[in-house]
JSON list of C-alpha atoms in Angstrom, two decimals:
[
{"chain": "A", "resi": 1, "resn": "SER", "atom": "CA", "xyz": [0.70, 0.18, -0.20]},
{"chain": "A", "resi": 2, "resn": "GLN", "atom": "CA", "xyz": [1.04, 3.39, -0.64]},
{"chain": "A", "resi": 3, "resn": "GLN", "atom": "CA", "xyz": [2.39, 5.70, 2.80]},
{"chain": "A", "resi": 4, "resn": "GLY", "atom": "CA", "xyz": [2.45, 8.55, 0.45]},
{"chain": "A", "resi": 5, "resn": "GLU", "atom": "CA", "xyz": [-0.31, 10.03, -1.59]},
{"chain": "A", "resi": 6, "resn": "GLU", "atom": "CA", "xyz": [0.96, 13.54, -3.60]},
{"chain": "A", "resi": 7, "resn": "ASP", "atom": "CA", "xyz": [-0.39, 16.25, -4.59]},
{"chain": "A", "resi": 8, "resn": "PRO", "atom": "CA", "xyz": [-0.78, 17.25, -7.45]},
{"chain": "A", "resi": 9, "resn": "GLN", "atom": "CA", "xyz": [-0.41, 14.48, -10.07]},
{"chain": "A", "resi": 10, "resn": "ALA", "atom": "CA", "xyz": [1.06, 16.12, -12.40]},
{"chain": "A", "resi": 11, "resn": "LEU", "atom": "CA", "xyz": [2.20, 19.68, -13.27]},
{"chain": "A", "resi": 12, "resn": "SER", "atom": "CA", "xyz": [3.21, 21.95, -16.25]},
{"chain": "A", "resi": 13, "resn": "ILE", "atom": "CA", "xyz": [5.39, 25.03, -16.42]},
{"chain": "A", "resi": 14, "resn": "GLN", "atom": "CA", "xyz": [7.22, 27.10, -18.19]},
{"chain": "A", "resi": 15, "resn": "GLU", "atom": "CA", "xyz": [11.54, 26.85, -17.62]},
{"chain": "A", "resi": 16, "resn": "GLY", "atom": "CA", "xyz": [12.74, 29.92, -15.67]},
{"chain": "A", "resi": 17, "resn": "GLU", "atom": "CA", "xyz": [9.33, 29.34, -13.08]},
{"chain": "A", "resi": 18, "resn": "ASN", "atom": "CA", "xyz": [9.46, 27.39, -9.46]},
{"chain": "A", "resi": 19, "resn": "ALA", "atom": "CA", "xyz": [7.88, 24.08, -9.37]},
{"chain": "A", "resi": 20, "resn": "THR", "atom": "CA", "xyz": [6.24, 23.16, -5.16]},
{"chain": "A", "resi": 21, "resn": "MET", "atom": "CA", "xyz": [5.43, 19.33, -5.32]},
{"chain": "A", "resi": 22, "resn": "ASN", "atom": "CA", "xyz": [3.18, 18.15, -2.13]},
{"chain": "A", "resi": 23, "resn": "CYS", "atom": "CA", "xyz": [3.16, 14.48, 0.15]},
{"chain": "A", "resi": 24, "resn": "SER", "atom": "CA", "xyz": [1.34, 13.12, 2.98]},
{"chain": "A", "resi": 25, "resn": "TYR", "atom": "CA", "xyz": [1.54, 10.39, 4.61]},
{"chain": "A", "resi": 26, "resn": "LYS", "atom": "CA", "xyz": [-0.12, 8.34, 7.64]},
{"chain": "A", "resi": 27, "resn": "THR", "atom": "CA", "xyz": [1.82, 7.23, 9.95]},
{"chain": "A", "resi": 28, "resn": "SER", "atom": "CA", "xyz": [4.76, 8.53, 11.64]},
{"chain": "A", "resi": 29, "resn": "ILE", "atom": "CA", "xyz": [8.50, 8.24, 10.37]},
{"chain": "A", "resi": 30, "resn": "ASN", "atom": "CA", "xyz": [11.62, 8.66, 10.75]},
{"chain": "A", "resi": 31, "resn": "ASN", "atom": "CA", "xyz": [12.98, 10.50, 7.86]},
{"chain": "A", "resi": 32, "resn": "LEU", "atom": "CA", "xyz": [11.55, 11.27, 4.75]},
{"chain": "A", "resi": 33, "resn": "GLN", "atom": "CA", "xyz": [13.11, 11.38, 1.06]},
{"chain": "A", "resi": 34, "resn": "TRP", "atom": "CA", "xyz": [12.65, 13.12, -2.02]},
{"chain": "A", "resi": 35, "resn": "TYR", "atom": "CA", "xyz": [13.17, 11.05, -5.24]},
{"chain": "A", "resi": 36, "resn": "ARG", "atom": "CA", "xyz": [13.83, 11.72, -9.32]},
{"chain": "A", "resi": 37, "resn": "GLN", "atom": "CA", "xyz": [12.69, 9.57, -11.94]},
{"chain": "A", "resi": 38, "resn": "ASN", "atom": "CA", "xyz": [14.02, 10.04, -15.28]},
{"chain": "A", "resi": 39, "resn": "SER", "atom": "CA", "xyz": [11.55, 8.69, -17.49]},
{"chain": "A", "resi": 40, "resn": "GLY", "atom": "CA", "xyz": [11.03, 5.63, -16.91]},
{"chain": "A", "resi": 41, "resn": "ARG", "atom": "CA", "xyz": [14.84, 4.85, -15.39]},
{"chain": "A", "resi": 42, "resn": "GLY", "atom": "CA", "xyz": [16.79, 4.52, -11.23]},
{"chain": "A", "resi": 43, "resn": "LEU", "atom": "CA", "xyz": [15.08, 7.22, -8.60]},
{"chain": "A", "resi": 44, "resn": "VAL", "atom": "CA", "xyz": [18.13, 9.57, -8.02]},
{"chain": "A", "resi": 45, "resn": "HIS", "atom": "CA", "xyz": [18.19, 10.42, -4.64]},
{"chain": "A", "resi": 46, "resn": "LEU", "atom": "CA", "xyz": [17.51, 14.15, -4.46]},
{"chain": "A", "resi": 47, "resn": "ILE", "atom": "CA", "xyz": [17.30, 14.58, -0.37]},
{"chain": "A", "resi": 48, "resn": "LEU", "atom": "CA", "xyz": [16.80, 13.80, 3.30]},
{"chain": "A", "resi": 49, "resn": "ILE", "atom": "CA", "xyz": [15.22, 15.48, 6.44]},
{"chain": "A", "resi": 50, "resn": "ARG", "atom": "CA", "xyz": [14.79, 13.39, 9.62]},
{"chain": "A", "resi": 51, "resn": "SER", "atom": "CA", "xyz": [11.34, 13.48, 11.43]},
{"chain": "A", "resi": 52, "resn": "ASN", "atom": "CA", "xyz": [12.82, 16.29, 13.67]},
{"chain": "A", "resi": 53, "resn": "GLU", "atom": "CA", "xyz": [13.93, 18.94, 11.12]},
{"chain": "A", "resi": 54, "resn": "ARG", "atom": "CA", "xyz": [11.12, 21.86, 9.46]},
{"chain": "A", "resi": 55, "resn": "GLU", "atom": "CA", "xyz": [13.53, 22.70, 6.62]},
{"chain": "A", "resi": 56, "resn": "LYS", "atom": "CA", "xyz": [16.72, 22.25, 4.06]},
{"chain": "A", "resi": 57, "resn": "HIS", "atom": "CA", "xyz": [18.06, 22.95, 1.00]},
{"chain": "A", "resi": 58, "resn": "SER", "atom": "CA", "xyz": [20.07, 21.49, -0.76]},
{"chain": "A", "resi": 59, "resn": "GLY", "atom": "CA", "xyz": [21.02, 23.52, -4.66]},
{"chain": "A", "resi": 60, "resn": "ARG", "atom": "CA", "xyz": [17.42, 24.59, -6.11]},
{"chain": "A", "resi": 61, "resn": "LEU", "atom": "CA", "xyz": [15.58, 22.58, -3.83]},
{"chain": "A", "resi": 62, "resn": "ARG", "atom": "CA", "xyz": [13.71, 23.21, -0.33]},
{"chain": "A", "resi": 63, "resn": "VAL", "atom": "CA", "xyz": [12.28, 20.50, 1.26]},
{"chain": "A", "resi": 64, "resn": "THR", "atom": "CA", "xyz": [9.26, 21.12, 4.25]},
{"chain": "A", "resi": 65, "resn": "LEU", "atom": "CA", "xyz": [8.77, 18.73, 6.75]},
{"chain": "A", "resi": 66, "resn": "ASP", "atom": "CA", "xyz": [5.30, 19.49, 9.17]},
{"chain": "A", "resi": 67, "resn": "THR", "atom": "CA", "xyz": [4.96, 16.64, 11.18]},
{"chain": "A", "resi": 68, "resn": "SER", "atom": "CA", "xyz": [2.03, 17.50, 12.78]},
{"chain": "A", "resi": 69, "resn": "LYS", "atom": "CA", "xyz": [0.70, 17.62, 9.09]},
{"chain": "A", "resi": 70, "resn": "LYS", "atom": "CA", "xyz": [2.48, 14.18, 8.73]},
{"chain": "A", "resi": 71, "resn": "SER", "atom": "CA", "xyz": [3.00, 16.39, 4.98]},
{"chain": "A", "resi": 72, "resn": "SER", "atom": "CA", "xyz": [5.83, 17.63, 3.11]},
{"chain": "A", "resi": 73, "resn": "SER", "atom": "CA", "xyz": [7.17, 19.89, 0.40]},
{"chain": "A", "resi": 74, "resn": "LEU", "atom": "CA", "xyz": [9.41, 19.78, -2.44]},
{"chain": "A", "resi": 75, "resn": "LEU", "atom": "CA", "xyz": [9.91, 23.35, -3.75]},
{"chain": "A", "resi": 76, "resn": "ILE", "atom": "CA", "xyz": [12.36, 23.45, -7.10]},
{"chain": "A", "resi": 77, "resn": "THR", "atom": "CA", "xyz": [12.89, 26.87, -7.98]},
{"chain": "A", "resi": 78, "resn": "ALA", "atom": "CA", "xyz": [14.32, 28.82, -11.54]},
{"chain": "A", "resi": 79, "resn": "SER", "atom": "CA", "xyz": [13.31, 25.14, -13.35]},
{"chain": "A", "resi": 80, "resn": "ARG", "atom": "CA", "xyz": [15.16, 23.73, -15.89]},
{"chain": "A", "resi": 81, "resn": "ALA", "atom": "CA", "xyz": [14.25, 22.14, -19.05]},
{"chain": "A", "resi": 82, "resn": "ALA", "atom": "CA", "xyz": [16.29, 19.13, -17.38]},
{"chain": "A", "resi": 83, "resn": "ASP", "atom": "CA", "xyz": [13.96, 18.67, -14.70]},
{"chain": "A", "resi": 84, "resn": "THR", "atom": "CA", "xyz": [11.58, 16.94, -16.54]},
{"chain": "A", "resi": 85, "resn": "ALA", "atom": "CA", "xyz": [11.26, 14.12, -14.47]},
{"chain": "A", "resi": 86, "resn": "SER", "atom": "CA", "xyz": [8.23, 12.16, -12.41]},
{"chain": "A", "resi": 87, "resn": "TYR", "atom": "CA", "xyz": [8.90, 13.38, -8.33]},
{"chain": "A", "resi": 88, "resn": "PHE", "atom": "CA", "xyz": [8.58, 10.42, -5.49]},
{"chain": "A", "resi": 89, "resn": "CYS", "atom": "CA", "xyz": [8.65, 11.26, -1.85]},
{"chain": "A", "resi": 90, "resn": "ALA", "atom": "CA", "xyz": [9.64, 8.64, 0.23]},
{"chain": "A", "resi": 91, "resn": "THR", "atom": "CA", "xyz": [8.97, 7.39, 4.53]},
{"chain": "A", "resi": 92, "resn": "ALA", "atom": "CA", "xyz": [11.34, 4.96, 6.21]},
{"chain": "A", "resi": 93, "resn": "GLY", "atom": "CA", "xyz": [9.21, 4.32, 9.55]},
{"chain": "A", "resi": 94, "resn": "ILE", "atom": "CA", "xyz": [10.13, 4.57, 12.74]},
{"chain": "A", "resi": 95, "resn": "LYS", "atom": "CA", "xyz": [9.44, 1.30, 13.63]},
{"chain": "A", "resi": 96, "resn": "ALA", "atom": "CA", "xyz": [12.37, 0.92, 10.48]},
{"chain": "A", "resi": 97, "resn": "ALA", "atom": "CA", "xyz": [9.47, -1.33, 9.46]},
{"chain": "A", "resi": 98, "resn": "GLY", "atom": "CA", "xyz": [12.63, -3.80, 7.69]},
{"chain": "A", "resi": 99, "resn": "ASN", "atom": "CA", "xyz": [13.82, -0.59, 6.79]},
{"chain": "A", "resi": 100, "resn": "LYS", "atom": "CA", "xyz": [11.59, -0.39, 3.32]},
{"chain": "A", "resi": 101, "resn": "LEU", "atom": "CA", "xyz": [11.46, 2.76, 2.29]},
{"chain": "A", "resi": 102, "resn": "THR", "atom": "CA", "xyz": [6.91, 3.81, 1.52]},
{"chain": "A", "resi": 103, "resn": "PHE", "atom": "CA", "xyz": [6.76, 5.85, -1.88]},
{"chain": "A", "resi": 104, "resn": "GLY", "atom": "CA", "xyz": [3.82, 8.11, -3.27]},
{"chain": "A", "resi": 105, "resn": "GLY", "atom": "CA", "xyz": [2.87, 7.85, -6.61]},
{"chain": "A", "resi": 106, "resn": "GLY", "atom": "CA", "xyz": [5.49, 10.78, -7.89]},
{"chain": "A", "resi": 107, "resn": "THR", "atom": "CA", "xyz": [4.74, 13.75, -8.90]},
{"chain": "A", "resi": 108, "resn": "ARG", "atom": "CA", "xyz": [5.24, 14.06, -12.78]},
{"chain": "A", "resi": 109, "resn": "VAL", "atom": "CA", "xyz": [7.06, 17.20, -13.76]},
{"chain": "A", "resi": 110, "resn": "LEU", "atom": "CA", "xyz": [6.64, 18.83, -17.45]},
{"chain": "A", "resi": 111, "resn": "VAL", "atom": "CA", "xyz": [9.47, 21.77, -17.57]},
{"chain": "A", "resi": 112, "resn": "LYS", "atom": "CA", "xyz": [9.00, 23.85, -21.23]},
{"chain": "A", "resi": 113, "resn": "PRO", "atom": "CA", "xyz": [11.66, 25.31, -22.63]},
{"chain": "B", "resi": 1, "resn": "GLU", "atom": "CA", "xyz": [32.45, 5.80, -6.71]},
{"chain": "B", "resi": 2, "resn": "ALA", "atom": "CA", "xyz": [30.88, 4.17, -9.07]},
{"chain": "B", "resi": 3, "resn": "GLY", "atom": "CA", "xyz": [27.25, 3.02, -8.21]},
{"chain": "B", "resi": 4, "resn": "VAL", "atom": "CA", "xyz": [24.22, 1.37, -7.84]},
{"chain": "B", "resi": 5, "resn": "THR", "atom": "CA", "xyz": [24.56, -1.99, -11.45]},
{"chain": "B", "resi": 6, "resn": "GLN", "atom": "CA", "xyz": [21.80, -4.21, -12.47]},
{"chain": "B", "resi": 7, "resn": "SER", "atom": "CA", "xyz": [21.84, -6.33, -15.41]},
{"chain": "B", "resi": 8, "resn": "PRO", "atom": "CA", "xyz": [20.76, -6.19, -17.76]},
{"chain": "B", "resi": 9, "resn": "THR", "atom": "CA", "xyz": [19.07, -3.76, -18.89]},
{"chain": "B", "resi": 10, "resn": "HIS", "atom": "CA", "xyz": [15.60, -5.07, -20.33]},
{"chain": "B", "resi": 11, "resn": "LEU", "atom": "CA", "xyz": [14.24, -8.97, -20.45]},
{"chain": "B", "resi": 12, "resn": "ILE", "atom": "CA", "xyz": [12.03, -10.51, -21.82]},
{"chain": "B", "resi": 13, "resn": "LYS", "atom": "CA", "xyz": [10.15, -13.67, -20.91]},
{"chain": "B", "resi": 14, "resn": "THR", "atom": "CA", "xyz": [7.27, -15.36, -21.68]},
{"chain": "B", "resi": 15, "resn": "ARG", "atom": "CA", "xyz": [5.14, -17.21, -18.99]},
{"chain": "B", "resi": 16, "resn": "GLY", "atom": "CA", "xyz": [5.51, -19.71, -17.45]},
{"chain": "B", "resi": 17, "resn": "GLN", "atom": "CA", "xyz": [9.82, -19.08, -17.68]},
{"chain": "B", "resi": 18, "resn": "GLN", "atom": "CA", "xyz": [12.13, -17.36, -14.68]},
{"chain": "B", "resi": 19, "resn": "ALA", "atom": "CA", "xyz": [13.85, -14.55, -14.88]},
{"chain": "B", "resi": 20, "resn": "THR", "atom": "CA", "xyz": [16.91, -13.80, -12.88]},
{"chain": "B", "resi": 21, "resn": "LEU", "atom": "CA", "xyz": [17.91, -10.49, -12.13]},
{"chain": "B", "resi": 22, "resn": "ARG", "atom": "CA", "xyz": [21.54, -9.04, -11.15]},
{"chain": "B", "resi": 23, "resn": "CYS", "atom": "CA", "xyz": [22.70, -5.75, -8.68]},
{"chain": "B", "resi": 24, "resn": "SER", "atom": "CA", "xyz": [25.91, -4.58, -7.25]},
{"chain": "B", "resi": 25, "resn": "PRO", "atom": "CA", "xyz": [25.80, -2.61, -4.68]},
{"chain": "B", "resi": 26, "resn": "ILE", "atom": "CA", "xyz": [27.98, 0.60, -3.42]},
{"chain": "B", "resi": 27, "resn": "SER", "atom": "CA", "xyz": [30.62, -0.23, -2.57]},
{"chain": "B", "resi": 28, "resn": "GLY", "atom": "CA", "xyz": [31.13, -0.66, 1.45]},
{"chain": "B", "resi": 29, "resn": "HIS", "atom": "CA", "xyz": [27.29, -0.87, 1.24]},
{"chain": "B", "resi": 30, "resn": "THR", "atom": "CA", "xyz": [26.43, -4.49, 2.54]},
{"chain": "B", "resi": 31, "resn": "SER", "atom": "CA", "xyz": [22.00, -4.21, 1.93]},
{"chain": "B", "resi": 32, "resn": "VAL", "atom": "CA", "xyz": [20.58, -4.56, -0.57]},
{"chain": "B", "resi": 33, "resn": "TYR", "atom": "CA", "xyz": [16.76, -3.98, -1.50]},
{"chain": "B", "resi": 34, "resn": "TRP", "atom": "CA", "xyz": [14.24, -5.22, -4.24]},
{"chain": "B", "resi": 35, "resn": "TYR", "atom": "CA", "xyz": [10.94, -2.28, -5.72]},
{"chain": "B", "resi": 36, "resn": "GLN", "atom": "CA", "xyz": [9.06, -3.15, -8.91]},
{"chain": "B", "resi": 37, "resn": "GLN", "atom": "CA", "xyz": [7.32, -0.54, -10.83]},
{"chain": "B", "resi": 38, "resn": "ALA", "atom": "CA", "xyz": [4.10, -1.50, -12.08]},
{"chain": "B", "resi": 39, "resn": "LEU", "atom": "CA", "xyz": [2.02, -0.16, -14.18]},
{"chain": "B", "resi": 40, "resn": "GLY", "atom": "CA", "xyz": [-0.22, 2.27, -12.29]},
{"chain": "B", "resi": 41, "resn": "LEU", "atom": "CA", "xyz": [0.78, 0.53, -9.05]},
{"chain": "B", "resi": 42, "resn": "GLY", "atom": "CA", "xyz": [4.05, 2.68, -7.85]},
{"chain": "B", "resi": 43, "resn": "LEU", "atom": "CA", "xyz": [7.32, 1.14, -6.55]},
{"chain": "B", "resi": 44, "resn": "GLN", "atom": "CA", "xyz": [6.50, -1.32, -4.19]},
{"chain": "B", "resi": 45, "resn": "PHE", "atom": "CA", "xyz": [8.29, -2.64, -1.49]},
{"chain": "B", "resi": 46, "resn": "LEU", "atom": "CA", "xyz": [10.30, -6.78, -2.63]},
{"chain": "B", "resi": 47, "resn": "LEU", "atom": "CA", "xyz": [13.11, -7.84, -0.32]},
{"chain": "B", "resi": 48, "resn": "TRP", "atom": "CA", "xyz": [15.20, -6.68, 2.24]},
{"chain": "B", "resi": 49, "resn": "TYR", "atom": "CA", "xyz": [19.33, -9.08, 2.25]},
{"chain": "B", "resi": 50, "resn": "ASP", "atom": "CA", "xyz": [21.44, -7.83, 4.89]},
{"chain": "B", "resi": 51, "resn": "GLU", "atom": "CA", "xyz": [24.86, -9.56, 5.26]},
{"chain": "B", "resi": 52, "resn": "GLY", "atom": "CA", "xyz": [24.02, -12.92, 2.91]},
{"chain": "B", "resi": 53, "resn": "GLU", "atom": "CA", "xyz": [20.54, -13.29, 4.95]},
{"chain": "B", "resi": 54, "resn": "GLU", "atom": "CA", "xyz": [16.70, -12.35, 4.56]},
{"chain": "B", "resi": 55, "resn": "ARG", "atom": "CA", "xyz": [15.69, -9.78, 6.65]},
{"chain": "B", "resi": 56, "resn": "ASN", "atom": "CA", "xyz": [12.50, -8.76, 4.84]},
{"chain": "B", "resi": 57, "resn": "ARG", "atom": "CA", "xyz": [9.95, -8.70, 1.53]},
{"chain": "B", "resi": 58, "resn": "GLY", "atom": "CA", "xyz": [7.22, -7.42, 1.15]},
{"chain": "B", "resi": 59, "resn": "ASN", "atom": "CA", "xyz": [3.49, -8.09, 0.20]},
{"chain": "B", "resi": 60, "resn": "PHE", "atom": "CA", "xyz": [4.41, -10.63, -3.05]},
{"chain": "B", "resi": 61, "resn": "PRO", "atom": "CA", "xyz": [4.16, -14.07, -3.35]},
{"chain": "B", "resi": 62, "resn": "PRO", "atom": "CA", "xyz": [6.73, -16.98, -2.94]},
{"chain": "B", "resi": 63, "resn": "ARG", "atom": "CA", "xyz": [7.81, -17.30, -6.26]},
{"chain": "B", "resi": 64, "resn": "PHE", "atom": "CA", "xyz": [9.65, -14.15, -5.93]},
{"chain": "B", "resi": 65, "resn": "SER", "atom": "CA", "xyz": [12.29, -14.83, -4.46]},
{"chain": "B", "resi": 66, "resn": "GLY", "atom": "CA", "xyz": [16.43, -14.35, -4.13]},
{"chain": "B", "resi": 67, "resn": "ARG", "atom": "CA", "xyz": [20.44, -13.57, -2.12]},
{"chain": "B", "resi": 68, "resn": "GLN", "atom": "CA", "xyz": [23.49, -12.12, -0.99]},
{"chain": "B", "resi": 69, "resn": "PHE", "atom": "CA", "xyz": [26.23, -13.29, -2.28]},
{"chain": "B", "resi": 70, "resn": "PRO", "atom": "CA", "xyz": [29.58, -13.20, 0.41]},
{"chain": "B", "resi": 71, "resn": "ASN", "atom": "CA", "xyz": [30.17, -9.24, -1.94]},
{"chain": "B", "resi": 72, "resn": "TYR", "atom": "CA", "xyz": [27.27, -7.93, -1.29]},
{"chain": "B", "resi": 73, "resn": "SER", "atom": "CA", "xyz": [25.45, -8.22, -4.65]},
{"chain": "B", "resi": 74, "resn": "SER", "atom": "CA", "xyz": [22.36, -9.67, -5.63]},
{"chain": "B", "resi": 75, "resn": "GLU", "atom": "CA", "xyz": [20.36, -11.67, -7.52]},
{"chain": "B", "resi": 76, "resn": "LEU", "atom": "CA", "xyz": [16.25, -11.57, -7.73]},
{"chain": "B", "resi": 77, "resn": "ASN", "atom": "CA", "xyz": [14.52, -14.27, -9.22]},
{"chain": "B", "resi": 78, "resn": "VAL", "atom": "CA", "xyz": [11.02, -15.03, -9.90]},
{"chain": "B", "resi": 79, "resn": "ASN", "atom": "CA", "xyz": [9.55, -18.41, -10.67]},
{"chain": "B", "resi": 80, "resn": "ALA", "atom": "CA", "xyz": [6.64, -19.18, -13.32]},
{"chain": "B", "resi": 81, "resn": "LEU", "atom": "CA", "xyz": [6.27, -16.01, -14.77]},
{"chain": "B", "resi": 82, "resn": "GLU", "atom": "CA", "xyz": [3.11, -14.27, -15.13]},
{"chain": "B", "resi": 83, "resn": "LEU", "atom": "CA", "xyz": [1.84, -11.18, -17.08]},
{"chain": "B", "resi": 84, "resn": "GLU", "atom": "CA", "xyz": [1.30, -9.04, -14.48]},
{"chain": "B", "resi": 85, "resn": "ASP", "atom": "CA", "xyz": [5.03, -9.28, -13.62]},
{"chain": "B", "resi": 86, "resn": "SER", "atom": "CA", "xyz": [5.63, -7.06, -16.07]},
{"chain": "B", "resi": 87, "resn": "ALA", "atom": "CA", "xyz": [7.42, -4.23, -14.71]},
{"chain": "B", "resi": 88, "resn": "LEU", "atom": "CA", "xyz": [10.57, -2.51, -13.34]},
{"chain": "B", "resi": 89, "resn": "TYR", "atom": "CA", "xyz": [12.59, -3.53, -11.52]},
{"chain": "B", "resi": 90, "resn": "LEU", "atom": "CA", "xyz": [14.45, -1.58, -8.85]},
{"chain": "B", "resi": 91, "resn": "CYS", "atom": "CA", "xyz": [17.54, -2.06, -6.73]},
{"chain": "B", "resi": 92, "resn": "ALA", "atom": "CA", "xyz": [18.67, -0.83, -3.90]},
{"chain": "B", "resi": 93, "resn": "SER", "atom": "CA", "xyz": [22.25, -0.62, -1.42]},
{"chain": "B", "resi": 94, "resn": "SER", "atom": "CA", "xyz": [22.76, 0.95, 1.94]},
{"chain": "B", "resi": 95, "resn": "PHE", "atom": "CA", "xyz": [24.86, 1.06, 4.93]},
{"chain": "B", "resi": 96, "resn": "ILE", "atom": "CA", "xyz": [24.56, 3.47, 7.86]},
{"chain": "B", "resi": 97, "resn": "ASN", "atom": "CA", "xyz": [22.02, 5.52, 7.17]},
{"chain": "B", "resi": 98, "resn": "PRO", "atom": "CA", "xyz": [19.78, 2.40, 6.05]},
{"chain": "B", "resi": 99, "resn": "SER", "atom": "CA", "xyz": [16.74, 4.16, 4.73]},
{"chain": "B", "resi": 100, "resn": "GLU", "atom": "CA", "xyz": [18.91, 6.69, 2.78]},
{"chain": "B", "resi": 101, "resn": "GLN", "atom": "CA", "xyz": [19.26, 4.32, 0.09]},
{"chain": "B", "resi": 102, "resn": "TYR", "atom": "CA", "xyz": [20.47, 4.63, -3.27]},
{"chain": "B", "resi": 103, "resn": "PHE", "atom": "CA", "xyz": [19.06, 3.18, -6.12]},
{"chain": "B", "resi": 104, "resn": "GLY", "atom": "CA", "xyz": [20.47, 1.78, -9.56]},
{"chain": "B", "resi": 105, "resn": "PRO", "atom": "CA", "xyz": [19.18, 1.75, -13.01]},
{"chain": "B", "resi": 106, "resn": "GLY", "atom": "CA", "xyz": [16.95, -1.40, -12.93]},
{"chain": "B", "resi": 107, "resn": "THR", "atom": "CA", "xyz": [15.84, -3.87, -15.50]},
{"chain": "B", "resi": 108, "resn": "ARG", "atom": "CA", "xyz": [13.64, -3.54, -16.54]},
{"chain": "B", "resi": 109, "resn": "LEU", "atom": "CA", "xyz": [10.69, -7.16, -16.97]},
{"chain": "B", "resi": 110, "resn": "THR", "atom": "CA", "xyz": [8.13, -7.63, -20.04]},
{"chain": "B", "resi": 111, "resn": "VAL", "atom": "CA", "xyz": [6.55, -10.73, -19.55]},
{"chain": "B", "resi": 112, "resn": "THR", "atom": "CA", "xyz": [4.83, -12.10, -22.87]}
]
């Protein structure tokens, strides 16, 4: 079953604009991660935010985490055509249920040049 | 540093056959995870191996199995293939922080 639900399912923006996507989850977590997937290939690890962190930055990426609302957001600033991909959030539970990651359904981002 | 590698890139099998997928983790990583990404079903956890032992498995039938070798590489075996096994199979590895997993490029399995 999917732990996270991502919103929106698809996003189309112009190059240079910002892209924001959200992830909600159901159970308590140890941390939350965001991954990018290009054209149905492997997942690229973008950023990990721990449950005791509220915001984290990495280059043009900004991630927030609100554990009271069980939600996270990923902001990509000044988007580029190369950012076109699917973005997934993944959670690892407090009990680390066998170390598995539980993924959301993903947001498909299209950045138009 | 080399990332997680998987082979083959593509695999085409017919229903009832067996498929073997291979994964080599990042050097120094001892845990290997397998995930299935089937159309419409999202990314689903399959198996976790650490130090040669199966530590956890997802909600998949026993015909999905695997093993981890002394060099920490891993195989995923799928027996009695069914059409719905067609999917992208992703392998990931981790070391210190078990939940910080790094993924390979995947093997696309097509069952006809």
